[in-house]
Tab-separated table of C-alpha atoms in Angstrom:
chain	number	residue	atom	x	y	z
A	2	MET	CA	-0.076	-0.191	-0.023
A	3	ARG	CA	1.289	3.861	-0.955
A	4	SER	CA	2.022	5.697	1.934
A	5	VAL	CA	0.221	8.778	1.930
A	6	PRO	CA	1.711	12.532	3.046
A	7	THR	CA	1.690	13.451	6.542
A	8	THR	CA	1.806	16.730	8.376
A	9	SER	CA	2.450	17.688	12.211
A	10	LEU	CA	1.659	21.304	11.452
A	11	ASP	CA	0.015	22.802	15.063
A	12	LEU	CA	-2.260	25.139	13.820
A	13	THR	CA	-2.480	26.040	17.389
A	14	ASP	CA	0.697	27.459	18.047
A	15	PRO	CA	1.079	30.872	18.500
A	16	ALA	CA	3.691	31.499	15.853
A	17	VAL	CA	1.456	29.904	13.429
A	18	ALA	CA	-1.236	32.306	14.186
A	19	ALA	CA	1.077	35.089	14.275
A	20	ASP	CA	2.284	34.257	10.384
A	21	PRO	CA	1.065	30.917	8.662
A	22	TYR	CA	2.304	31.952	5.759
A	23	PRO	CA	6.320	30.490	5.840
A	24	PHE	CA	4.764	27.781	7.483
A	25	PHE	CA	2.302	27.136	4.575
A	26	ALA	CA	4.888	27.449	2.064
A	27	GLU	CA	7.533	24.950	3.739
A	28	GLU	CA	4.664	22.155	3.702
A	29	ARG	CA	3.217	23.467	0.050
A	30	ALA	CA	6.935	22.610	-1.232
A	31	GLN	CA	6.720	19.046	0.217
A	32	HIS	CA	3.244	18.001	-0.565
A	33	PRO	CA	-0.234	19.767	-1.755
A	34	VAL	CA	-2.445	18.006	0.472
A	35	ALA	CA	-1.196	15.663	3.619
A	36	TRP	CA	-2.760	14.190	6.498
A	37	HIS	CA	-2.915	15.631	9.810
A	38	GLU	CA	-3.373	13.169	12.848
A	39	GLY	CA	-3.372	15.365	15.487
A	40	THR	CA	-6.869	16.468	14.061
A	41	GLY	CA	-7.727	13.678	12.191
A	42	ARG	CA	-8.513	15.430	9.009
A	43	TRP	CA	-6.045	16.086	5.457
A	44	LEU	CA	-4.909	19.568	4.864
A	45	THR	CA	-4.440	21.191	1.470
A	46	PHE	CA	-1.817	23.725	0.728
A	47	ALA	CA	-1.593	24.382	-3.074
A	48	HIS	CA	-4.142	26.791	-4.721
A	49	ALA	CA	-5.200	23.255	-7.286
A	50	SER	CA	-6.092	21.265	-4.274
A	51	VAL	CA	-7.706	24.081	-2.073
A	52	GLY	CA	-9.759	24.860	-5.298
A	53	ALA	CA	-10.571	21.291	-6.166
A	54	VAL	CA	-11.374	20.798	-2.464
A	55	GLN	CA	-14.463	23.786	-2.995
A	56	ARG	CA	-15.592	22.866	-6.226
A	57	ASP	CA	-16.005	18.987	-5.567
A	58	ARG	CA	-19.865	18.260	-5.147
A	59	ARG	CA	-19.177	14.813	-3.215
A	60	LEU	CA	-17.423	16.898	-0.497
A	61	GLY	CA	-19.730	18.562	1.257
A	62	ARG	CA	-20.584	20.865	4.778
A	63	LEU	CA	-22.261	18.389	7.185
A	64	TRP	CA	-22.895	19.829	10.342
A	65	THR	CA	-22.829	17.454	13.206
A	66	ASP	CA	-23.780	19.067	16.406
A	67	LYS	CA	-21.231	20.110	18.944
A	68	GLU	CA	-20.809	18.280	22.147
A	69	PRO	CA	-22.099	18.175	24.723
A	70	ALA	CA	-25.057	18.670	22.530
A	71	SER	CA	-27.563	19.280	25.175
A	72	TYR	CA	-25.386	22.604	26.707
A	73	LEU	CA	-24.605	23.790	23.179
A	74	GLU	CA	-28.352	23.525	21.489
A	75	PRO	CA	-28.440	27.347	21.347
A	76	PHE	CA	-25.190	27.113	19.245
A	77	ASN	CA	-26.058	24.034	17.378
A	78	LEU	CA	-29.716	25.481	16.367
A	79	LEU	CA	-27.978	28.317	14.656
A	80	HIS	CA	-25.472	26.629	12.609
A	81	ARG	CA	-27.813	23.152	12.114
A	82	ASN	CA	-30.297	25.795	9.989
A	83	GLN	CA	-27.376	27.680	8.156
A	84	MET	CA	-27.178	27.509	4.554
A	85	MET	CA	-23.462	27.726	4.943
A	86	GLU	CA	-23.532	24.299	6.722
A	87	ASN	CA	-25.936	22.458	4.034
A	88	GLU	CA	-25.811	21.188	0.697
A	89	PRO	CA	-28.601	21.274	-2.020
A	90	PRO	CA	-31.399	20.716	-2.455
A	91	GLU	CA	-31.248	22.087	1.468
A	92	HIS	CA	-28.896	24.524	0.623
A	93	THR	CA	-30.590	25.820	-1.828
A	94	ARG	CA	-33.747	26.465	-0.215
A	95	LEU	CA	-32.108	28.340	2.553
A	96	ARG	CA	-29.998	30.056	0.182
A	97	ARG	CA	-32.564	31.243	-2.691
A	98	PRO	CA	-34.707	33.908	-0.564
A	99	VAL	CA	-32.017	35.873	0.884
A	100	ALA	CA	-29.819	35.603	-2.807
A	101	SER	CA	-31.657	38.649	-4.234
A	102	ALA	CA	-30.588	41.079	-1.620
A	103	PHE	CA	-27.198	40.707	-2.292
A	104	SER	CA	-27.091	41.023	-5.882
A	105	ARG	CA	-25.380	43.887	-7.745
A	106	GLY	CA	-28.124	45.689	-8.182
A	107	HIS	CA	-29.067	46.101	-4.785
A	108	VAL	CA	-25.813	46.553	-3.493
A	109	GLU	CA	-24.971	48.878	-5.872
A	110	ARG	CA	-27.892	51.038	-4.358
A	111	LEU	CA	-26.460	50.922	-1.112
A	112	ARG	CA	-23.065	52.322	-2.287
A	113	PRO	CA	-23.993	56.082	-1.412
A	114	ARG	CA	-25.281	55.285	2.046
A	115	VAL	CA	-21.769	52.883	2.850
A	116	ARG	CA	-19.775	56.126	1.706
A	117	GLU	CA	-21.895	58.299	3.930
A	118	ILE	CA	-21.587	56.196	6.945
A	119	ALA	CA	-17.920	55.930	6.297
A	120	ALA	CA	-17.585	59.813	6.469
A	121	GLY	CA	-19.432	60.022	9.496
A	122	LEU	CA	-17.461	57.726	11.141
A	123	LEU	CA	-14.480	59.564	10.403
A	124	ALA	CA	-15.984	62.670	11.389
A	125	GLU	CA	-16.327	61.149	14.807
A	126	VAL	CA	-12.705	60.789	15.330
A	127	GLY	CA	-11.417	63.882	14.401
A	128	HIS	CA	-7.582	64.586	13.363
A	129	ASP	CA	-6.199	62.590	16.635
A	130	ASP	CA	-4.437	59.415	16.914
A	131	PHE	CA	-7.683	56.263	16.773
A	132	ASP	CA	-7.898	52.826	16.497
A	133	VAL	CA	-8.994	52.007	13.209
A	134	VAL	CA	-10.636	48.933	13.732
A	135	GLY	CA	-12.584	49.830	16.479
A	136	ALA	CA	-13.497	53.163	15.226
A	137	TYR	CA	-14.038	52.460	11.642
A	138	ALA	CA	-13.541	48.905	10.306
A	139	GLU	CA	-15.670	47.222	13.219
A	140	PRO	CA	-18.749	49.701	13.144
A	141	LEU	CA	-18.898	49.796	9.371
A	142	PRO	CA	-20.108	46.558	8.140
A	143	VAL	CA	-22.216	45.934	11.085
A	144	LEU	CA	-24.209	49.421	10.475
A	145	VAL	CA	-24.852	48.612	7.128
A	146	ILE	CA	-25.875	44.802	7.226
A	147	ALA	CA	-28.103	45.815	10.292
A	148	GLU	CA	-29.661	48.302	8.067
A	149	LEU	CA	-30.355	46.014	5.325
A	150	LEU	CA	-31.836	43.326	7.645
A	151	GLY	CA	-33.767	45.920	9.941
A	152	VAL	CA	-31.737	45.553	13.453
A	153	PRO	CA	-32.196	48.858	15.056
A	154	ARG	CA	-29.021	50.864	15.636
A	155	SER	CA	-29.166	50.675	19.299
A	156	HIS	CA	-28.315	46.914	19.247
A	157	VAL	CA	-25.081	47.574	16.668
A	158	ASP	CA	-22.682	47.407	20.092
A	159	ASP	CA	-24.430	44.009	21.262
A	160	LEU	CA	-24.309	42.666	17.614
A	161	ARG	CA	-20.275	43.264	17.316
A	162	ASP	CA	-19.935	41.292	20.887
A	163	TRP	CA	-22.308	38.176	20.359
A	164	SER	CA	-20.691	38.001	16.731
A	165	GLN	CA	-17.081	37.875	18.007
A	166	ALA	CA	-18.183	35.503	20.770
A	167	ILE	CA	-19.762	32.981	18.382
A	168	VAL	CA	-17.055	32.802	15.710
A	169	ARG	CA	-14.307	32.464	18.253
A	170	MET	CA	-15.873	28.953	18.466
A	171	TYR	CA	-14.718	28.051	14.833
A	172	GLU	CA	-10.957	28.191	16.202
A	173	VAL	CA	-9.038	24.509	15.983
A	174	ALA	CA	-9.378	23.960	20.027
A	175	PRO	CA	-11.793	26.844	21.820
A	176	SER	CA	-11.268	26.884	25.205
A	177	ALA	CA	-14.342	26.559	27.762
A	178	GLU	CA	-14.732	30.082	28.222
A	179	VAL	CA	-15.145	30.729	24.795
A	180	VAL	CA	-17.442	27.664	24.569
A	181	ASP	CA	-19.483	29.249	27.619
A	182	ASP	CA	-19.449	32.914	25.655
A	183	ALA	CA	-20.575	31.511	22.346
A	184	VAL	CA	-23.631	29.620	23.821
A	185	GLN	CA	-24.988	32.978	25.728
A	186	ALA	CA	-24.238	35.050	22.789
A	187	SER	CA	-26.125	32.633	20.873
A	188	VAL	CA	-29.187	32.616	23.357
A	189	ASP	CA	-28.980	36.556	23.403
A	190	PHE	CA	-28.795	37.059	19.402
A	191	ALA	CA	-31.625	34.336	18.448
A	192	SER	CA	-33.845	36.023	21.206
A	193	LEU	CA	-33.238	39.351	19.627
A	194	VAL	CA	-33.867	38.133	16.069
A	195	ARG	CA	-37.044	35.915	17.265
A	196	ASP	CA	-38.616	39.263	18.653
A	197	LEU	CA	-37.763	41.276	15.742
A	198	VAL	CA	-39.446	38.606	13.285
A	199	ALA	CA	-42.712	38.800	15.285
A	200	VAL	CA	-42.613	42.694	15.359
A	201	ARG	CA	-42.012	42.198	11.454
A	202	ARG	CA	-44.920	40.136	11.184
A	203	ARG	CA	-47.447	42.447	12.973
A	204	VAL	CA	-45.660	45.784	11.419
A	205	PRO	CA	-44.187	45.026	7.878
A	206	ALA	CA	-40.854	47.162	6.864
A	207	ASP	CA	-38.439	47.950	3.751
A	208	ASP	CA	-35.794	45.119	5.338
A	209	LEU	CA	-34.879	41.821	4.912
A	210	VAL	CA	-36.205	40.507	7.829
A	211	THR	CA	-39.907	41.685	6.866
A	212	ASP	CA	-38.668	39.775	3.372
A	213	LEU	CA	-37.558	36.456	5.501
A	214	ALA	CA	-40.466	36.454	7.926
A	215	ALA	CA	-42.676	36.274	4.773
A	216	THR	CA	-41.131	33.084	3.206
A	217	ASP	CA	-41.619	29.325	3.870
A	218	LEU	CA	-38.959	29.233	5.977
A	219	SER	CA	-39.303	28.162	9.343
A	220	ASP	CA	-38.377	30.504	12.613
A	221	ASP	CA	-35.338	28.754	13.481
A	222	GLU	CA	-34.160	28.926	9.921
A	223	VAL	CA	-35.093	32.668	9.615
A	224	VAL	CA	-32.740	33.390	12.825
A	225	ALA	CA	-30.164	31.066	11.169
A	226	ALA	CA	-30.026	32.920	8.294
A	227	VAL	CA	-29.967	36.675	9.777
A	228	VAL	CA	-27.492	35.816	12.266
A	229	LEU	CA	-24.943	33.783	9.511
A	230	LEU	CA	-25.806	37.149	7.685
A	231	LEU	CA	-24.703	39.601	10.449
A	232	ASN	CA	-21.875	37.572	11.426
A	233	ALA	CA	-20.259	36.692	8.086
A	234	GLY	CA	-21.271	40.487	6.927
A	235	HIS	CA	-19.106	41.567	9.992
A	236	GLU	CA	-16.124	39.359	10.364
A	237	ALA	CA	-15.143	38.993	6.844
A	238	SER	CA	-15.104	42.343	6.098
A	239	VAL	CA	-13.567	43.676	9.760
A	240	ASN	CA	-10.291	41.475	9.167
A	241	VAL	CA	-10.098	42.002	5.414
A	242	PHE	CA	-9.727	45.410	5.814
A	243	GLY	CA	-7.395	45.534	9.005
A	244	ASN	CA	-5.187	42.872	7.530
A	245	GLY	CA	-5.162	44.518	4.394
A	246	LEU	CA	-4.540	48.149	5.762
A	247	VAL	CA	-1.766	46.928	7.731
A	248	ALA	CA	-0.131	45.286	5.052
A	249	MET	CA	0.069	48.351	3.267
A	250	LEU	CA	0.907	50.854	5.608
A	251	ARG	CA	3.880	48.862	7.173
A	252	ARG	CA	5.217	49.185	3.233
A	253	GLY	CA	4.054	52.719	2.818
A	254	LEU	CA	1.663	51.788	0.042
A	255	ARG	CA	-1.465	53.460	-0.865
A	256	PRO	CA	-4.387	52.605	-2.968
A	257	GLY	CA	-3.863	53.233	-6.713
A	258	ALA	CA	-6.367	54.239	-9.050
A	259	ASP	CA	-7.947	50.964	-9.386
A	260	VAL	CA	-9.120	50.582	-5.727
A	261	ALA	CA	-11.488	47.608	-6.536
A	262	ALA	CA	-7.969	46.075	-7.770
A	263	CYS	CA	-6.036	46.987	-4.348
A	264	VAL	CA	-9.424	45.574	-2.425
A	265	GLU	CA	-8.995	42.060	-4.468
A	266	GLU	CA	-4.883	42.144	-3.100
A	267	MET	CA	-6.349	42.540	0.326
A	268	LEU	CA	-8.352	39.747	0.017
A	269	ARG	CA	-5.451	37.817	-1.443
A	270	PHE	CA	-2.706	38.899	0.735
A	271	ASP	CA	-3.780	37.914	4.133
A	272	SER	CA	-6.628	35.867	4.286
A	273	ALA	CA	-9.417	36.924	6.838
A	274	LEU	CA	-10.660	33.059	6.558
A	275	GLN	CA	-8.012	30.858	6.781
A	276	LEU	CA	-9.763	27.302	7.235
A	277	PHE	CA	-13.007	25.733	5.343
A	278	GLU	CA	-13.944	22.599	5.992
A	279	ARG	CA	-15.608	19.623	3.903
A	280	THR	CA	-16.345	16.081	4.437
A	281	ALA	CA	-16.691	13.384	2.016
A	282	THR	CA	-19.700	11.498	0.960
A	283	GLU	CA	-17.897	9.409	-1.388
A	284	PRO	CA	-14.373	8.506	-2.304
A	285	VAL	CA	-12.741	11.791	-4.141
A	286	GLU	CA	-9.148	11.756	-5.228
A	287	ILE	CA	-7.291	15.221	-4.638
A	288	GLY	CA	-4.182	16.091	-6.193
A	289	SER	CA	-2.502	14.291	-9.476
A	290	GLY	CA	0.316	12.005	-9.982
A	291	ALA	CA	2.234	10.766	-7.269
A	292	GLN	CA	1.138	13.356	-5.317
A	293	ALA	CA	-2.546	12.298	-5.170
A	294	VAL	CA	-4.848	11.233	-2.041
A	295	VAL	CA	-7.743	9.870	-1.527
A	296	VAL	CA	-10.309	11.240	0.692
A	297	GLU	CA	-12.328	8.076	2.061
A	298	PRO	CA	-16.309	8.743	3.127
A	299	GLY	CA	-16.561	10.420	6.229
A	300	GLN	CA	-13.190	12.065	6.116
A	301	ARG	CA	-12.533	15.666	6.641
A	302	ILE	CA	-10.621	17.668	4.522
A	303	ALA	CA	-9.718	20.988	5.047
A	304	ALA	CA	-9.421	23.769	2.320
A	305	LEU	CA	-6.584	26.321	3.451
A	306	LEU	CA	-7.082	29.656	1.750
A	307	GLY	CA	-4.323	31.335	3.104
A	308	ALA	CA	-2.243	28.823	1.374
A	309	ALA	CA	-3.984	28.844	-1.843
A	310	ASN	CA	-3.660	32.532	-1.952
A	311	ARG	CA	0.235	32.781	-1.611
A	312	ASP	CA	0.771	29.497	-3.985
A	313	PRO	CA	3.863	30.926	-6.342
A	314	ALA	CA	2.346	28.721	-8.929
A	315	VAL	CA	-0.733	30.840	-9.641
A	316	PHE	CA	0.588	34.166	-8.120
A	317	GLU	CA	3.671	36.347	-9.140
A	318	GLN	CA	6.059	37.102	-6.563
A	319	PRO	CA	3.329	36.054	-4.036
A	320	ASP	CA	4.840	37.412	-0.817
A	321	GLU	CA	4.639	41.224	-2.355
A	322	PHE	CA	1.750	43.363	-1.698
A	323	ARG	CA	0.795	44.769	-4.914
A	324	VAL	CA	-1.897	46.973	-5.049
A	325	ASP	CA	-2.244	46.901	-8.888
A	326	ARG	CA	-1.985	43.076	-9.043
A	327	GLU	CA	-3.704	42.549	-12.736
A	328	ARG	CA	-3.829	38.939	-12.308
A	329	ASN	CA	-5.192	38.110	-8.849
A	330	PRO	CA	-7.875	34.457	-8.706
A	331	HIS	CA	-7.620	34.394	-5.031
A	332	LEU	CA	-10.146	32.090	-3.257
A	333	ALA	CA	-11.083	33.984	-0.542
A	334	PHE	CA	-14.579	34.119	-1.097
A	335	GLY	CA	-14.634	30.416	-2.150
A	336	VAL	CA	-16.050	28.658	-5.398
A	337	GLY	CA	-18.682	26.430	-6.432
A	338	VAL	CA	-21.900	26.062	-4.671
A	339	HIS	CA	-20.836	27.535	-1.329
A	340	PHE	CA	-19.119	30.903	-3.027
A	341	CYS	CA	-19.778	34.026	-0.212
A	342	LEU	CA	-23.361	35.108	-0.648
A	343	GLY	CA	-22.344	38.449	0.225
A	344	ALA	CA	-19.211	38.984	-1.766
A	345	PRO	CA	-20.644	41.793	-4.046
A	346	LEU	CA	-21.576	43.629	-0.752
A	347	ALA	CA	-17.944	43.003	0.889
A	348	ARG	CA	-16.000	44.444	-2.069
A	349	MET	CA	-18.163	47.034	-2.492
A	350	GLU	CA	-17.931	48.289	1.286
A	351	LEU	CA	-14.299	47.580	1.438
A	352	ALA	CA	-14.045	49.593	-1.864
A	353	GLU	CA	-15.505	52.858	-0.492
A	354	SER	CA	-14.689	52.596	3.134
A	355	LEU	CA	-10.837	52.208	1.670
A	356	ALA	CA	-11.520	55.367	-0.689
A	357	VAL	CA	-13.186	57.626	1.728
A	358	LEU	CA	-10.457	56.834	4.417
A	359	PHE	CA	-7.347	57.929	2.065
A	360	GLU	CA	-9.399	60.889	0.960
A	361	ARG	CA	-10.204	62.337	4.296
A	362	LEU	CA	-6.897	61.332	5.470
A	363	PRO	CA	-4.305	61.262	3.254
A	364	GLY	CA	-1.128	61.039	5.689
A	365	LEU	CA	-2.481	58.221	7.365
A	366	SER	CA	0.527	55.762	9.031
A	367	LEU	CA	0.663	53.402	11.616
A	368	ALA	CA	1.099	54.904	15.038
A	369	GLY	CA	2.258	51.842	17.016
A	370	GLU	CA	2.182	48.257	16.800
A	371	PRO	CA	-0.915	46.784	15.611
A	372	GLU	CA	-2.741	43.891	18.200
A	373	SER	CA	-3.482	40.702	16.933
A	374	ARG	CA	-6.357	38.735	17.717
A	375	GLY	CA	-4.091	35.567	18.014
A	376	THR	CA	-6.767	33.436	16.223
A	377	PHE	CA	-5.827	31.007	13.030
A	378	VAL	CA	-8.927	30.270	11.687
A	379	LEU	CA	-10.396	34.049	11.473
A	380	ARG	CA	-7.170	35.844	11.104
A	381	GLY	CA	-7.317	39.535	12.161
A	382	PHE	CA	-6.291	42.379	14.562
A	383	ARG	CA	-8.086	43.517	17.517
A	384	ARG	CA	-6.625	46.921	17.668
A	385	VAL	CA	-4.523	49.192	15.104
A	386	PRO	CA	-3.486	52.245	16.177
A	387	VAL	CA	-3.225	55.105	13.090
A	388	ALA	CA	-1.837	58.367	13.119
A	389	ALA	CA	-4.420	60.701	11.207
A	390	ARG	CA	-2.139	63.802	10.245
């Protein structure tokens, strides 16, 4: 029997969380995919293998309740009914009711409002040094998605806290404290959404919660959809913005004439989402030739998006940040049936918030060392001090 490639890469190692890319490069040079005994799953390191995992319908998102299931039921309930944790036809049924709200036409109608919110947030910080994550990158996407959904602005701070508590559960080895916080956040978040759905059924409004409440989705499914949209719409945008901005400011870079191209490089260079897992429903070969492996039914395989986005076989000088990179087939939003529903909104938000920031503060620079969240799966900064002058 042919031996399979293996890796002992520790994704919980603080050094990996601090800068995973040298570790990825070392692994990629040895194998595009390897078995990780410690977590009992395959890890993919090359652009081709990550893309294959994302595209192959035999590799699915198969939700299994976290244990202990009774204690974690509030968290499990939000995920069991999400489109992201299901495959067609269930995935299609759950995704269809919200898809129209994230069409390009609808997103373009939001563009002036995004610029207005961005300008208002910067007006509040004045010309002193400030934390660009806490004062700008974090509140902006929450305000936008909350308006789209119809969640009252008075709950924005709660939404940020709940979202961060829930997504910390996605890390490789969450602590007991993280688990407790995620359960409580799930209870509070779901309660708010259920109350809002009940109100919208009595008094409809021009928002997405009203639209979802009028569909055939169950209450649990509506709650799961709203929580997913708020979490995904917040966390991804915050971390892409923070990671990309820090990379630029450390190198003395500014967005070029094509801000959209700069945003794509932010998405590629330091991926906000590093790991997305699938489970095989039948034997699947990943890779080619002598480096091919077979993922057996029931085995898990993790697509390491950050590794794919630094693959020199696809990207010229992948460890360079190029604001005008022309060929940029990054996998930050995924591909296939689980391609990120909110990608058009995220791209627009990032382009407008980046443009407004440098229009208002052209001399922006780092005013201290950014503070990392210290997490791997969702990679980002907790605080980024900048000088506005």
